Tab-separated table of C-alpha atoms in Angstrom:
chain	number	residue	atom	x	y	z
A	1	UNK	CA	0.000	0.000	0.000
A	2	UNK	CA	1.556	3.607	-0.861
A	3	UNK	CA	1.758	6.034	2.302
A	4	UNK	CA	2.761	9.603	2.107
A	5	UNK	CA	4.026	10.921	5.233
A	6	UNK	CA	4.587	15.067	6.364
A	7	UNK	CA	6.814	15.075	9.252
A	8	UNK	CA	6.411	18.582	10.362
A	9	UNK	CA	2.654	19.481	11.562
A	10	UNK	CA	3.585	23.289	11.840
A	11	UNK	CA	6.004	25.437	10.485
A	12	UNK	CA	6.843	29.018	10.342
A	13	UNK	CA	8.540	31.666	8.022
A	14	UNK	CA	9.383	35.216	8.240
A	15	UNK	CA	7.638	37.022	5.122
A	16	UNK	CA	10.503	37.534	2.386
A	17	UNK	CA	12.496	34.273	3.822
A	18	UNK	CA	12.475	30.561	2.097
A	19	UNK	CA	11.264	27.439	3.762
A	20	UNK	CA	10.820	23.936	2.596
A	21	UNK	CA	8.306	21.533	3.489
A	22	UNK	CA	9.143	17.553	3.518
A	23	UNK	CA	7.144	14.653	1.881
A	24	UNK	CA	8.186	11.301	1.776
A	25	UNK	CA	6.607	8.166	0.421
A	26	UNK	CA	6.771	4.766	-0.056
A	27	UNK	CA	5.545	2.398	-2.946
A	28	UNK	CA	6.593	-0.080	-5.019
A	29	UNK	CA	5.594	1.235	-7.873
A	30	UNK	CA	7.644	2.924	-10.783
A	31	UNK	CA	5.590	5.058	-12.176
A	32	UNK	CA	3.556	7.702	-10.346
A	33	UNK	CA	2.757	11.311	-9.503
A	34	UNK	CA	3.037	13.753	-6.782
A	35	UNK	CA	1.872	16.848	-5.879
A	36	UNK	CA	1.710	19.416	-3.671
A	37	UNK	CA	-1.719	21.151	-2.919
A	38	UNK	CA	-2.210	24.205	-0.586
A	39	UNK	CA	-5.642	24.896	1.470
A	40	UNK	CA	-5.884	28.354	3.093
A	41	UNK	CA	-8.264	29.033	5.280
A	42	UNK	CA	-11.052	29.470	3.124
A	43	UNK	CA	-10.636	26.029	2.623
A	44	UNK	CA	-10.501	25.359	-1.306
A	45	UNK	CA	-7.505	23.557	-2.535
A	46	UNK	CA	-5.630	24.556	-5.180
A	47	UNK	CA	-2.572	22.716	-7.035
A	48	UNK	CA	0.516	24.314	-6.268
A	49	UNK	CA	2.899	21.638	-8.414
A	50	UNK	CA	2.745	18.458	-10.183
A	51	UNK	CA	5.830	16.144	-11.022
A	52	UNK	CA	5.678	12.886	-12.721
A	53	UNK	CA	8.161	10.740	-11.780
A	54	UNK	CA	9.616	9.652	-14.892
A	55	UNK	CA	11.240	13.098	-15.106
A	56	UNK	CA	13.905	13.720	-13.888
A	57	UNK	CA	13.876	17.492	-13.805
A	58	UNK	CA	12.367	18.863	-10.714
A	59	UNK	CA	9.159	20.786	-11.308
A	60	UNK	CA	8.844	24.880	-10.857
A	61	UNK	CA	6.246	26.978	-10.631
A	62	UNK	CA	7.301	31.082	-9.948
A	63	UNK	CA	8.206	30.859	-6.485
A	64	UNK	CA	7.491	27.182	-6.137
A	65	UNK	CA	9.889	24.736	-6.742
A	66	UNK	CA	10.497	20.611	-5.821
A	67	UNK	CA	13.213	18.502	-4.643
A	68	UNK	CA	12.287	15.110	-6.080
A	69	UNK	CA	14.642	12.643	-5.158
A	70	UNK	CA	13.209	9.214	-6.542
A	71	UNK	CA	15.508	6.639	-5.157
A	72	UNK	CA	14.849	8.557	-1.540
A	73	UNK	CA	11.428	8.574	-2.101
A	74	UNK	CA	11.051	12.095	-1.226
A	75	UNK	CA	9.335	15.198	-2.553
A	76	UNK	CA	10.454	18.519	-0.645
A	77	UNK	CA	8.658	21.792	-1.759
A	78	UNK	CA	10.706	24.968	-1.476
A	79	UNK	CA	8.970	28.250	-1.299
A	80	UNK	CA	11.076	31.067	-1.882
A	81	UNK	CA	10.441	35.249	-1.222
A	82	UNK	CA	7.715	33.572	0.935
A	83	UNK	CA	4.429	36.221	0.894
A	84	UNK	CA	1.641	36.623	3.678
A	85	UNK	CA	-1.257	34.920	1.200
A	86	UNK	CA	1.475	31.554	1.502
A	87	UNK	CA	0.169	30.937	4.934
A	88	UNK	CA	-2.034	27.848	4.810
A	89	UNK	CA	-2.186	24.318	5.344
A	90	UNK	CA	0.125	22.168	2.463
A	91	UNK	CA	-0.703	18.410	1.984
A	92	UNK	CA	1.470	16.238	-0.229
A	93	UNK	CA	-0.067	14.007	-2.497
A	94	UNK	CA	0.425	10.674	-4.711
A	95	UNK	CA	-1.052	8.697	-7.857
A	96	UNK	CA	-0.156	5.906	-8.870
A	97	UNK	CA	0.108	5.374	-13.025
A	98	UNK	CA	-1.709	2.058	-13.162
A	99	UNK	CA	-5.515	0.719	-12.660
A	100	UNK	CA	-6.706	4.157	-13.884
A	101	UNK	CA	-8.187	5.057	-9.768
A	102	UNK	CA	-7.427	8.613	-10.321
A	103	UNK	CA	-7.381	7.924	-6.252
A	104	UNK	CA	-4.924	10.544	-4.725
A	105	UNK	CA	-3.528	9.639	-1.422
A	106	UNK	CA	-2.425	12.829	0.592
A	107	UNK	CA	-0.290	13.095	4.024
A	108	UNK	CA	-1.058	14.540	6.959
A	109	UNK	CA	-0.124	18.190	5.914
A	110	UNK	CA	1.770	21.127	7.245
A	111	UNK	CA	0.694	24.208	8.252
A	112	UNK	CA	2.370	26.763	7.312
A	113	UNK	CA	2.427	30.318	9.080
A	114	UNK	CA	4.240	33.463	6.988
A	115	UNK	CA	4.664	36.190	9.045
A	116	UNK	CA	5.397	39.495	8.865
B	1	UNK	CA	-8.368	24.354	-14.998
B	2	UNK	CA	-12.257	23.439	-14.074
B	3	UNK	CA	-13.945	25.631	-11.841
B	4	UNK	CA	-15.804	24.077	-9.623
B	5	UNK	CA	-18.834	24.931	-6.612
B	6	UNK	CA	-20.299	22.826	-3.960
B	7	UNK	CA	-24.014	23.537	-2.450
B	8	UNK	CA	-24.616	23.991	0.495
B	9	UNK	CA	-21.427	25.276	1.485
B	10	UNK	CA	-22.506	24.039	5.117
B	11	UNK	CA	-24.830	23.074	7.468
B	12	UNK	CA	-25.856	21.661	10.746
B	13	UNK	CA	-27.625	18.615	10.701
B	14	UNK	CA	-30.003	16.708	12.999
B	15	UNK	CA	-29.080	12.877	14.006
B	16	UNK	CA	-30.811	10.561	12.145
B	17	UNK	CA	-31.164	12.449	9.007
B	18	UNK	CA	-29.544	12.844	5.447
B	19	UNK	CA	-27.945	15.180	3.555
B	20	UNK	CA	-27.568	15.589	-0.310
B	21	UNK	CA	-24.058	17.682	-1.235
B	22	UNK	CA	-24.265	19.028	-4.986
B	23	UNK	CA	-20.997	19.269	-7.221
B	24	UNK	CA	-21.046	21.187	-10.127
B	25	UNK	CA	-18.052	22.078	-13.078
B	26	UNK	CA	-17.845	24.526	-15.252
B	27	UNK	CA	-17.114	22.447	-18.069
B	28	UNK	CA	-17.295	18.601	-19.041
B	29	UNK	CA	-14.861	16.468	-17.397
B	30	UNK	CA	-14.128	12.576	-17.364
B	31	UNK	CA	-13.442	12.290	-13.550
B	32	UNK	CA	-15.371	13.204	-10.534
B	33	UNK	CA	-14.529	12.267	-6.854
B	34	UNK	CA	-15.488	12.977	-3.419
B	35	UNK	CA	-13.086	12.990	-0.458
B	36	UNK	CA	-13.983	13.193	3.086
B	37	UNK	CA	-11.739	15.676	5.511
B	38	UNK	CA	-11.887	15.141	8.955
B	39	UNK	CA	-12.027	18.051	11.612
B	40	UNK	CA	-8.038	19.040	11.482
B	41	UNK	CA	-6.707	15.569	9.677
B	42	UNK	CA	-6.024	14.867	5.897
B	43	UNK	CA	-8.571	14.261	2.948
B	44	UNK	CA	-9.907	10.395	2.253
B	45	UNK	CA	-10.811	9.369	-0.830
B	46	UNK	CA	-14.873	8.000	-0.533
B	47	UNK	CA	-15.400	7.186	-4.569
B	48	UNK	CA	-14.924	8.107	-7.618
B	49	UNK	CA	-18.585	8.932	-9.345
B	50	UNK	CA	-18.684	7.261	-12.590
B	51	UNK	CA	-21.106	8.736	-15.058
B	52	UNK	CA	-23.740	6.707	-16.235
B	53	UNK	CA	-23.149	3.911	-13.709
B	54	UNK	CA	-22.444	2.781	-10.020
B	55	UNK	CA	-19.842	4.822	-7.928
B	56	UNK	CA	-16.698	2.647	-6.959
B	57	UNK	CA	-16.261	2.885	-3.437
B	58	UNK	CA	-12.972	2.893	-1.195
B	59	UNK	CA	-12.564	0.455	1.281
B	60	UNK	CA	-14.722	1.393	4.164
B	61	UNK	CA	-17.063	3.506	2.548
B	62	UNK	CA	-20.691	1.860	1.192
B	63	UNK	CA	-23.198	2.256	-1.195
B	64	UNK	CA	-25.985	3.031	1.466
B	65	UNK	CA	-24.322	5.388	3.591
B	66	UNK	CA	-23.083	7.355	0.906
B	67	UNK	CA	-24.772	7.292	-2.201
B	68	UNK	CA	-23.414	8.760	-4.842
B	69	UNK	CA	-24.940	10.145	-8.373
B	70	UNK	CA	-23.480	11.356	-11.530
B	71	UNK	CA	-26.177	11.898	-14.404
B	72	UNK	CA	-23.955	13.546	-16.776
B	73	UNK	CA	-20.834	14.724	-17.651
B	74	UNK	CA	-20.669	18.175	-15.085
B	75	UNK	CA	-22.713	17.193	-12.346
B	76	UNK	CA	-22.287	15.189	-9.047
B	77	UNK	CA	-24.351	14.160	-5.847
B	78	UNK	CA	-23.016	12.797	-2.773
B	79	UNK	CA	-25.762	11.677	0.017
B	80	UNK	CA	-24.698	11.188	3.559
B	81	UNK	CA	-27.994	9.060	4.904
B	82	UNK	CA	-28.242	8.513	8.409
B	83	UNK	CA	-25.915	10.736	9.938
B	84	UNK	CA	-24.278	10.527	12.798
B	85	UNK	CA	-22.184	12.985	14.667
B	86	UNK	CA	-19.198	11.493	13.540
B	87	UNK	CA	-19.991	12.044	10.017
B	88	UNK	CA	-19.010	15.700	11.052
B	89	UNK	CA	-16.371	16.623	8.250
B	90	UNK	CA	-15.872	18.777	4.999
B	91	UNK	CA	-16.809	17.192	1.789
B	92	UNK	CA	-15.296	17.647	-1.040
B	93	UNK	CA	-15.788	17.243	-4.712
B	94	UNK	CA	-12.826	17.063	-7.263
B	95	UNK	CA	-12.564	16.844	-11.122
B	96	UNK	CA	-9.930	16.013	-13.611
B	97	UNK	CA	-10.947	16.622	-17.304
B	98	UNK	CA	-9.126	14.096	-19.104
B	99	UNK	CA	-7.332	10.904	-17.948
B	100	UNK	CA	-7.635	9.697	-14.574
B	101	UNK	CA	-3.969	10.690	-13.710
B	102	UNK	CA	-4.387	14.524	-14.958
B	103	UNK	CA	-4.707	16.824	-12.094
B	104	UNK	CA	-7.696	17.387	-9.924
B	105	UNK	CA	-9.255	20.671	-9.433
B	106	UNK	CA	-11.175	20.822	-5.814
B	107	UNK	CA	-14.601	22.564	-4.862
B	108	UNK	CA	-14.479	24.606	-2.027
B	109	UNK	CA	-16.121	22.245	0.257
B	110	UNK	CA	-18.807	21.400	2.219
B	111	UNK	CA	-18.588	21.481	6.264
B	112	UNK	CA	-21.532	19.366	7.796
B	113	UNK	CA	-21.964	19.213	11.306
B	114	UNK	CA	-24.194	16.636	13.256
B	115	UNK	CA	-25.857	17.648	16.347
């Protein structure tokens, strides 16, 4: 069974500053997705970043960027110049390629507090 | 991206009784789901709402406690029958337009609480 697993409930970030939320995972399958998704506190989700794992080049987005390491099985996001609308909660997420669920599994997430 | 909106956006619900959540896109998409969030914890995947015929159901999730709907190719209905208070949650609805592993767009939610 695949398990995605945030380490750090809570974390904190002085407006302007970078930070970097962990995700790891664990499957036994080859090919997959991941993604990270942020919920603020109005509650709707949005995609922040999407990486298939056959590449090998870590996904960006502006100020978002990924530190996919496949062999670790980990998935670190990196937010740099953080900004007061970053604070939310960010859950980690994973799909596997095969059996065409579409079923995303997420961690626990991370809150994350940008302050100014 | 789809845009999608949930109805109600919450409510406060009586033991006992049932509850029909509405999902709608703004466009046609293959895939519809509906995850369950529990008060402070991550989001569950319930089913995925397969238009045209039965949902397919996670493990621990059923048919009769959570009926699902999907009569075309923008619309979704999730039931929660017979609630109890720990059916207190936020229910969401999520799309992806194409294959099952493109990205899924999220409604804003639905927070039901039991009394």
């Amino acid at each position: 069974a695949q398990t995605v697993t945030q380490s750090q409930p809570e974390m904190s970030v002085q407006e302007a500053e970078t930070v970097t939320l962990s995700c790891t995972y664990d499957t036994s399958e080859n090919n997959y997705y991941l993604f990270w998704y942020k919920q603020p506190p109005s509650r709707q989700m949005i995609l922040v970043i999407r990486q298939e794992a056959y590449k090998q080049q870590n996904a960006t987005e502006n100020r978002f960027s990924v530190n996919f390491q496949k062999a670790a099985k980990s998935f670190s996001l990196k937010i740099s110049d953080s900004q007061l609308g970053d604070t939310a909660m960010y859950f980690c997420a994973f799909m596997i390629d095969s059996g065409n669920t579409g079923k995303l599994i997420f961690g626990q997430g991370t809150t994350l507090q940008v302050k100014p | 991206s789809a845009v999608i909106s949930q109805k109600p956006s919450r409510d406060i619900c009586q033991r006992g009784t049932s509850l029909t959540i509405q999902c709608q896109v703004d466009s046609q998409v293959t895939m519809m789901f509906w995850y369950r969030q529990q008060p402070g914890q991550s989001l569950t995947l319930i089913a995925t709402a397969n238009q045209g015929s039965e949902a397919t159901y996670e493990s621990g999730f059923v048919i009769d406690k959570f009926p699902i709907s999907r009569p075309n190719l923008t619309f979704s209905t999730l039931t929660v029958s017979n609630m109890s208070p720990e059916d207190s949650s936020i229910y969401l609805c999520s799309a992806a337009q194409g294959w099952s592993t493109d990205t899924q767009y999220f409604g804003p939610g639905t927070r039901l609480t039991v009394l």
